[in-house]
């Protein structure tokens, strides 16, 4: 573990007189002397360096405990651009001088051996953030954050969905109102006028708002890096570790500064914001939640290039598939908040055969997994493995060897070789494009929220005795298949994101080749969070849907439902399907067959896909 702290005394270059740097790791310490020279001291050696560049190179090139040498991407005393190995933190603080990077330049750095969090802190000068503000790019895995600027959330496209004094009685309905987007930020401010959050954390909505039933354990969210709990009737909050003590809010004192807790579904407010506790009746401190407003478009097809231009997006990369894409090519597109990456059948084509939107810092973040892509707020799963490949898919499963060779759901996969002497490789199911000079690789960047292409789906309504093989023929892929006794969670549903369309159905057994009932729908509508116990919402597919976290998920042939907690309505019972959601039991109904909470024969199944022209099993 290497931690580097660089402090600047106000000059325009780094280092200045009085600068200091310390490497924490083992017994070795590095110091920048007041005259600008450096000394690196350990138990067996003393080394002198004359410049900060040499100091940083010495720190980051030294062998670690694994015997691997971290990769040094860029080290500059003027750019203050550092890359370390493993999960290291570099904190750069300054007085606002011209050499401190600007707000937009803060980012997550990644090497072949791990992820680096780069935090830059300034004193409020025109080219640096305010002192004490940890700058985070999009939704970083940094865990609990402190003194985080509220304006930064707004700049990143987050919108406020909950803002109340600590004395307010927080309810599950308040949380559900914030669950309709991919990411959330939960924090506490010392007053309504404060422009920073004293404490806060980012997370994926499906993990943050997932019901938990442990009084001693919080659950890790890999997206934001914090540990979360939501115990209805008890409390909601986060910590920097899994250890909590819910009685009924988190009373743990170790690491108190990293803990936040709101009483939930109780007749009182409170309770804590870091080490400040007993806020049940406090009307000054504020409980605040923001949610990301980035549309979850998923993988796009036949997307018009003119729509990007109308949204103010600018082309930053365009080459035939035969071109050898490099990391430098991608870096040229990193100057705006969002990107669109796509493939056209030719340079002159007016639309993209396949493409996807994403947050720039997430899309271009280096990954080190060969079989796993990472979900971004735009709804696609991305990877960028330098020396291997760059691309996206509609699910987290990839096979980088060195491009993505996976064939399941091939239509939703795009891959370019990266930092190699070859072009290619794939645009959907069209593969082997390494030398192709007609297909074109394109990237656009923009500052405005993207607009998803319209999704067309026939109005099929509720279907009966629908052949499972018809879904496979229509290039739909299975993303959930469990007995009715399985306790369905929001995380299970999240695994079915990433495609334009979805099919939800029930089979009488695992061996059955038809669905007793099922329905198609647009994914963004079907998986949208709802908060009414009596109303389901129409989708273009012709069914009425609901997804009420903590209660249930399902559809009906009309808007009238009775979620208590699954749909207990009997009229038109044959048209109703309901799974309990985020509860410690399975069930509940497949048409008029009810009480399936413990049934291990009936199956709950979800498929996802991208194109449906006909409700008929025999047509695409």
Short mmCIF file of N, CA and C in Angstrom, two decimals, residues 295-399:
data_model
loop_
_atom_site.label_atom_id
_atom_site.label_comp_id
_atom_site.label_asym_id
_atom_site.label_seq_id
_atom_site.Cartn_x
_atom_site.Cartn_y
_atom_site.Cartn_z
N UNK A 295 -29.95 8.84 -18.27
CA UNK A 295 -30.85 7.78 -18.75
C UNK A 295 -30.12 6.44 -18.87
N UNK A 296 -30.80 5.38 -18.47
CA UNK A 296 -30.23 4.05 -18.60
C UNK A 296 -30.61 3.51 -19.98
N UNK A 297 -29.84 3.89 -20.99
CA UNK A 297 -30.19 3.55 -22.37
C UNK A 297 -29.83 2.11 -22.71
N UNK A 298 -28.75 1.58 -22.12
CA UNK A 298 -28.28 0.28 -22.52
C UNK A 298 -27.65 0.33 -23.89
N UNK A 299 -27.45 -0.81 -24.49
CA UNK A 299 -26.88 -0.87 -25.83
C UNK A 299 -27.90 -0.36 -26.83
N UNK A 300 -27.44 0.49 -27.76
CA UNK A 300 -28.31 1.12 -28.74
C UNK A 300 -28.10 0.51 -30.13
N UNK A 301 -29.17 0.52 -30.92
CA UNK A 301 -29.12 -0.02 -32.27
C UNK A 301 -29.75 0.97 -33.24
N UNK A 302 -29.16 1.05 -34.44
CA UNK A 302 -29.67 1.95 -35.47
C UNK A 302 -29.84 3.38 -34.94
N UNK A 303 -28.87 3.81 -34.15
CA UNK A 303 -28.93 5.16 -33.56
C UNK A 303 -28.45 6.18 -34.59
N UNK A 304 -29.25 7.21 -34.83
CA UNK A 304 -28.95 8.21 -35.85
C UNK A 304 -27.79 9.11 -35.41
N UNK A 305 -26.82 9.25 -36.29
CA UNK A 305 -25.68 10.11 -35.99
C UNK A 305 -26.13 11.57 -35.85
N UNK A 306 -27.14 11.96 -36.59
CA UNK A 306 -27.64 13.34 -36.52
C UNK A 306 -28.18 13.68 -35.14
N UNK A 307 -28.70 12.68 -34.42
CA UNK A 307 -29.21 12.93 -33.07
C UNK A 307 -28.08 13.32 -32.12
N UNK A 308 -26.91 12.73 -32.30
CA UNK A 308 -25.76 13.10 -31.48
C UNK A 308 -25.35 14.55 -31.75
N UNK A 309 -25.31 14.90 -33.01
CA UNK A 309 -24.90 16.26 -33.38
C UNK A 309 -25.90 17.28 -32.85
N UNK A 310 -27.19 16.98 -32.92
CA UNK A 310 -28.22 17.88 -32.40
C UNK A 310 -28.09 18.07 -30.90
N UNK A 311 -27.59 17.06 -30.20
CA UNK A 311 -27.40 17.16 -28.75
C UNK A 311 -26.10 17.86 -28.40
N UNK A 312 -25.34 18.32 -29.40
CA UNK A 312 -24.10 19.04 -29.14
C UNK A 312 -22.90 18.14 -28.95
N UNK A 313 -23.03 16.87 -29.31
CA UNK A 313 -21.89 15.95 -29.21
C UNK A 313 -20.92 16.21 -30.36
N UNK A 314 -19.64 16.04 -30.09
CA UNK A 314 -18.58 16.32 -31.05
C UNK A 314 -17.79 15.05 -31.33
N UNK A 315 -17.54 14.79 -32.61
CA UNK A 315 -16.79 13.61 -32.99
C UNK A 315 -15.32 13.78 -32.59
N UNK A 316 -14.76 12.79 -31.89
CA UNK A 316 -13.37 12.88 -31.46
C UNK A 316 -12.53 11.70 -31.95
N UNK A 317 -13.17 10.70 -32.54
CA UNK A 317 -12.44 9.55 -33.08
C UNK A 317 -13.27 8.92 -34.18
N UNK A 318 -12.67 8.71 -35.34
CA UNK A 318 -13.34 8.03 -36.44
C UNK A 318 -12.27 7.36 -37.30
N UNK A 319 -12.28 6.04 -37.33
CA UNK A 319 -11.30 5.28 -38.08
C UNK A 319 -11.95 3.99 -38.59
N UNK A 320 -11.42 3.44 -39.70
CA UNK A 320 -11.92 2.13 -40.14
C UNK A 320 -11.54 1.06 -39.12
N UNK A 321 -12.25 -0.04 -39.14
CA UNK A 321 -11.96 -1.12 -38.20
C UNK A 321 -10.53 -1.65 -38.35
N UNK A 322 -9.92 -1.43 -39.49
CA UNK A 322 -8.55 -1.89 -39.70
C UNK A 322 -7.53 -1.05 -38.93
N UNK A 323 -7.96 0.11 -38.43
CA UNK A 323 -7.05 0.98 -37.67
C UNK A 323 -6.76 0.38 -36.30
N UNK A 324 -5.52 0.47 -35.86
CA UNK A 324 -5.11 -0.05 -34.54
C UNK A 324 -5.41 1.01 -33.48
N UNK A 325 -6.49 0.84 -32.77
CA UNK A 325 -6.89 1.79 -31.72
C UNK A 325 -5.90 1.75 -30.57
N UNK A 326 -5.54 2.94 -30.07
CA UNK A 326 -4.59 3.03 -28.95
C UNK A 326 -5.23 3.75 -27.77
N UNK A 327 -4.60 3.64 -26.63
CA UNK A 327 -5.08 4.36 -25.45
C UNK A 327 -5.05 5.87 -25.70
N UNK A 328 -4.08 6.32 -26.50
CA UNK A 328 -4.02 7.75 -26.85
C UNK A 328 -5.24 8.16 -27.65
N UNK A 329 -5.75 7.26 -28.49
CA UNK A 329 -6.98 7.55 -29.25
C UNK A 329 -8.14 7.81 -28.31
N UNK A 330 -8.24 6.99 -27.27
CA UNK A 330 -9.32 7.15 -26.30
C UNK A 330 -9.12 8.40 -25.46
N UNK A 331 -7.87 8.68 -25.09
CA UNK A 331 -7.59 9.85 -24.27
C UNK A 331 -8.01 11.14 -24.95
N UNK A 332 -7.97 11.16 -26.28
CA UNK A 332 -8.38 12.35 -27.03
C UNK A 332 -9.87 12.62 -26.90
N UNK A 333 -10.61 11.65 -26.37
CA UNK A 333 -12.07 11.80 -26.22
C UNK A 333 -12.50 11.97 -24.77
N UNK A 334 -11.56 12.24 -23.88
CA UNK A 334 -11.86 12.26 -22.44
C UNK A 334 -12.18 13.64 -21.90
N UNK A 335 -12.39 14.63 -22.75
CA UNK A 335 -12.55 16.00 -22.27
C UNK A 335 -13.94 16.41 -21.87
N UNK A 336 -14.95 15.57 -22.09
CA UNK A 336 -16.32 15.94 -21.73
C UNK A 336 -16.91 14.90 -20.79
N UNK A 337 -18.10 15.20 -20.24
CA UNK A 337 -18.69 14.37 -19.22
C UNK A 337 -19.16 13.01 -19.75
N UNK A 338 -19.67 12.99 -20.99
CA UNK A 338 -20.26 11.77 -21.54
C UNK A 338 -19.63 11.41 -22.87
N UNK A 339 -19.71 10.14 -23.23
CA UNK A 339 -19.25 9.70 -24.55
C UNK A 339 -20.28 8.75 -25.15
N UNK A 340 -20.25 8.67 -26.47
CA UNK A 340 -20.99 7.65 -27.20
C UNK A 340 -19.98 6.91 -28.05
N UNK A 341 -19.93 5.60 -27.90
CA UNK A 341 -19.00 4.75 -28.64
C UNK A 341 -19.82 3.83 -29.53
N UNK A 342 -19.50 3.82 -30.82
CA UNK A 342 -20.31 3.02 -31.71
C UNK A 342 -19.60 2.55 -32.96
N UNK A 343 -20.31 1.75 -33.75
CA UNK A 343 -19.78 1.20 -35.00
C UNK A 343 -20.80 1.42 -36.10
N UNK A 344 -20.31 1.86 -37.26
CA UNK A 344 -21.15 2.04 -38.45
C UNK A 344 -20.70 1.07 -39.54
N UNK A 345 -21.62 0.67 -40.38
CA UNK A 345 -21.28 -0.28 -41.44
C UNK A 345 -20.35 0.34 -42.48
N UNK A 346 -20.32 1.67 -42.53
CA UNK A 346 -19.39 2.39 -43.41
C UNK A 346 -19.28 3.82 -42.91
N UNK A 347 -18.27 4.53 -43.37
CA UNK A 347 -18.08 5.92 -42.95
C UNK A 347 -19.27 6.78 -43.34
N UNK A 348 -19.89 6.49 -44.49
CA UNK A 348 -21.00 7.28 -44.96
C UNK A 348 -22.36 6.91 -44.39
N UNK A 349 -22.44 5.85 -43.60
CA UNK A 349 -23.72 5.43 -43.01
C UNK A 349 -24.26 6.53 -42.10
N UNK A 350 -25.57 6.70 -42.09
CA UNK A 350 -26.19 7.77 -41.30
C UNK A 350 -26.53 7.34 -39.88
N UNK A 351 -26.42 6.07 -39.57
CA UNK A 351 -26.75 5.58 -38.23
C UNK A 351 -25.73 4.54 -37.79
N UNK A 352 -25.69 4.31 -36.49
CA UNK A 352 -24.77 3.34 -35.90
C UNK A 352 -25.46 1.98 -35.80
N UNK A 353 -24.81 0.96 -36.29
CA UNK A 353 -25.36 -0.39 -36.18
C UNK A 353 -25.46 -0.79 -34.71
N UNK A 354 -24.49 -0.35 -33.91
CA UNK A 354 -24.47 -0.63 -32.48
C UNK A 354 -23.69 0.49 -31.79
N UNK A 355 -24.08 0.80 -30.57
CA UNK A 355 -23.39 1.85 -29.81
C UNK A 355 -23.89 1.91 -28.39
N UNK A 356 -23.25 2.72 -27.57
CA UNK A 356 -23.68 2.88 -26.18
C UNK A 356 -23.17 4.20 -25.63
N UNK A 357 -23.97 4.80 -24.74
CA UNK A 357 -23.59 5.99 -24.00
C UNK A 357 -22.97 5.57 -22.67
N UNK A 358 -22.16 6.47 -22.11
CA UNK A 358 -21.62 6.23 -20.78
C UNK A 358 -20.97 7.47 -20.22
N UNK A 359 -20.73 7.46 -18.91
CA UNK A 359 -19.97 8.51 -18.25
C UNK A 359 -18.51 8.32 -18.63
N UNK A 360 -17.89 9.37 -19.14
CA UNK A 360 -16.54 9.28 -19.71
C UNK A 360 -15.56 8.60 -18.76
N UNK A 361 -15.54 9.03 -17.52
CA UNK A 361 -14.55 8.49 -16.57
C UNK A 361 -14.76 7.01 -16.30
N UNK A 362 -16.00 6.53 -16.41
CA UNK A 362 -16.28 5.11 -16.23
C UNK A 362 -15.94 4.30 -17.48
N UNK A 363 -16.30 4.85 -18.64
CA UNK A 363 -16.07 4.15 -19.90
C UNK A 363 -14.58 3.94 -20.15
N UNK A 364 -13.77 4.96 -19.84
CA UNK A 364 -12.33 4.90 -20.11
C UNK A 364 -11.50 4.46 -18.91
N UNK A 365 -12.16 4.06 -17.86
CA UNK A 365 -11.44 3.57 -16.68
C UNK A 365 -10.82 2.21 -16.99
N UNK A 366 -9.54 2.06 -16.70
CA UNK A 366 -8.86 0.79 -16.97
C UNK A 366 -9.43 -0.31 -16.09
N UNK A 367 -9.56 -1.49 -16.68
CA UNK A 367 -10.02 -2.67 -15.94
C UNK A 367 -8.96 -3.75 -16.06
N UNK A 368 -8.98 -4.68 -15.14
CA UNK A 368 -7.97 -5.72 -15.13
C UNK A 368 -8.61 -7.11 -15.15
N UNK A 369 -9.90 -7.15 -15.50
CA UNK A 369 -10.62 -8.42 -15.52
C UNK A 369 -10.67 -8.96 -16.95
N UNK A 370 -10.50 -10.25 -17.08
CA UNK A 370 -10.59 -10.88 -18.40
C UNK A 370 -11.99 -11.38 -18.70
N UNK A 371 -12.80 -11.57 -17.67
CA UNK A 371 -14.12 -12.17 -17.86
C UNK A 371 -15.26 -11.30 -17.34
N UNK A 372 -14.96 -10.09 -16.89
CA UNK A 372 -16.00 -9.26 -16.28
C UNK A 372 -15.92 -7.83 -16.77
N UNK A 373 -17.06 -7.30 -17.24
CA UNK A 373 -17.20 -5.89 -17.59
C UNK A 373 -17.96 -5.18 -16.46
N UNK A 374 -17.87 -3.86 -16.42
CA UNK A 374 -18.39 -3.08 -15.29
C UNK A 374 -19.56 -2.22 -15.75
N UNK A 375 -20.66 -2.27 -14.99
CA UNK A 375 -21.86 -1.51 -15.32
C UNK A 375 -21.64 -0.02 -15.13
N UNK A 376 -22.09 0.77 -16.11
CA UNK A 376 -22.07 2.22 -16.04
C UNK A 376 -23.51 2.73 -15.98
N UNK A 377 -23.66 3.99 -15.56
CA UNK A 377 -24.99 4.57 -15.41
C UNK A 377 -25.78 4.55 -16.71
N UNK A 378 -25.09 4.52 -17.86
CA UNK A 378 -25.79 4.48 -19.14
C UNK A 378 -26.44 3.16 -19.45
N UNK A 379 -26.18 2.14 -18.64
CA UNK A 379 -26.85 0.85 -18.80
C UNK A 379 -26.06 -0.21 -19.52
N UNK A 380 -24.89 0.12 -20.06
CA UNK A 380 -24.03 -0.88 -20.69
C UNK A 380 -22.91 -1.28 -19.74
N UNK A 381 -22.27 -2.41 -20.02
CA UNK A 381 -21.15 -2.91 -19.22
C UNK A 381 -19.87 -2.71 -20.04
N UNK A 382 -18.88 -2.03 -19.43
CA UNK A 382 -17.69 -1.60 -20.15
C UNK A 382 -16.42 -2.27 -19.64
N UNK A 383 -15.41 -2.33 -20.53
CA UNK A 383 -14.07 -2.77 -20.15
C UNK A 383 -13.08 -2.00 -21.00
N UNK A 384 -11.94 -1.73 -20.40
CA UNK A 384 -10.81 -1.12 -21.12
C UNK A 384 -9.55 -1.72 -20.51
N UNK A 385 -9.02 -2.72 -21.18
CA UNK A 385 -7.85 -3.42 -20.67
C UNK A 385 -6.67 -3.09 -21.59
N UNK A 386 -5.81 -2.14 -21.20
CA UNK A 386 -4.70 -1.73 -22.06
C UNK A 386 -3.86 -2.92 -22.50
N UNK A 387 -3.52 -2.94 -23.79
CA UNK A 387 -2.77 -4.05 -24.35
C UNK A 387 -3.66 -5.21 -24.77
N UNK A 388 -4.94 -5.10 -24.45
CA UNK A 388 -5.89 -6.16 -24.80
C UNK A 388 -7.01 -5.60 -25.68
N UNK A 389 -8.01 -4.99 -25.04
CA UNK A 389 -9.16 -4.55 -25.81
C UNK A 389 -10.00 -3.54 -25.04
N UNK A 390 -10.94 -2.93 -25.78
CA UNK A 390 -11.85 -1.93 -25.25
C UNK A 390 -13.22 -2.17 -25.87
N UNK A 391 -14.28 -2.08 -25.05
CA UNK A 391 -15.61 -2.28 -25.61
C UNK A 391 -16.68 -2.37 -24.56
N UNK A 392 -17.83 -2.90 -24.97
CA UNK A 392 -18.98 -3.00 -24.06
C UNK A 392 -19.83 -4.22 -24.43
N UNK A 393 -20.74 -4.53 -23.52
CA UNK A 393 -21.70 -5.62 -23.72
C UNK A 393 -22.96 -5.28 -22.94
N UNK A 394 -23.98 -6.09 -23.09
CA UNK A 394 -25.23 -5.86 -22.36
C UNK A 394 -25.26 -6.60 -21.02
N UNK A 395 -24.19 -7.31 -20.72
CA UNK A 395 -24.08 -8.00 -19.43
C UNK A 395 -22.63 -7.93 -18.97
N UNK A 396 -22.39 -8.34 -17.75
CA UNK A 396 -21.03 -8.26 -17.20
C UNK A 396 -20.12 -9.37 -17.70
N UNK A 397 -20.68 -10.38 -18.33
CA UNK A 397 -19.89 -11.54 -18.77
C UNK A 397 -19.23 -11.29 -20.12
N UNK A 398 -17.90 -11.30 -20.13
CA UNK A 398 -17.14 -11.16 -21.37
C UNK A 398 -16.03 -12.21 -21.38
N UNK A 399 -15.38 -12.35 -22.54
CA UNK A 399 -14.27 -13.29 -22.67
C UNK A 399 -13.19 -12.61 -23.50
#
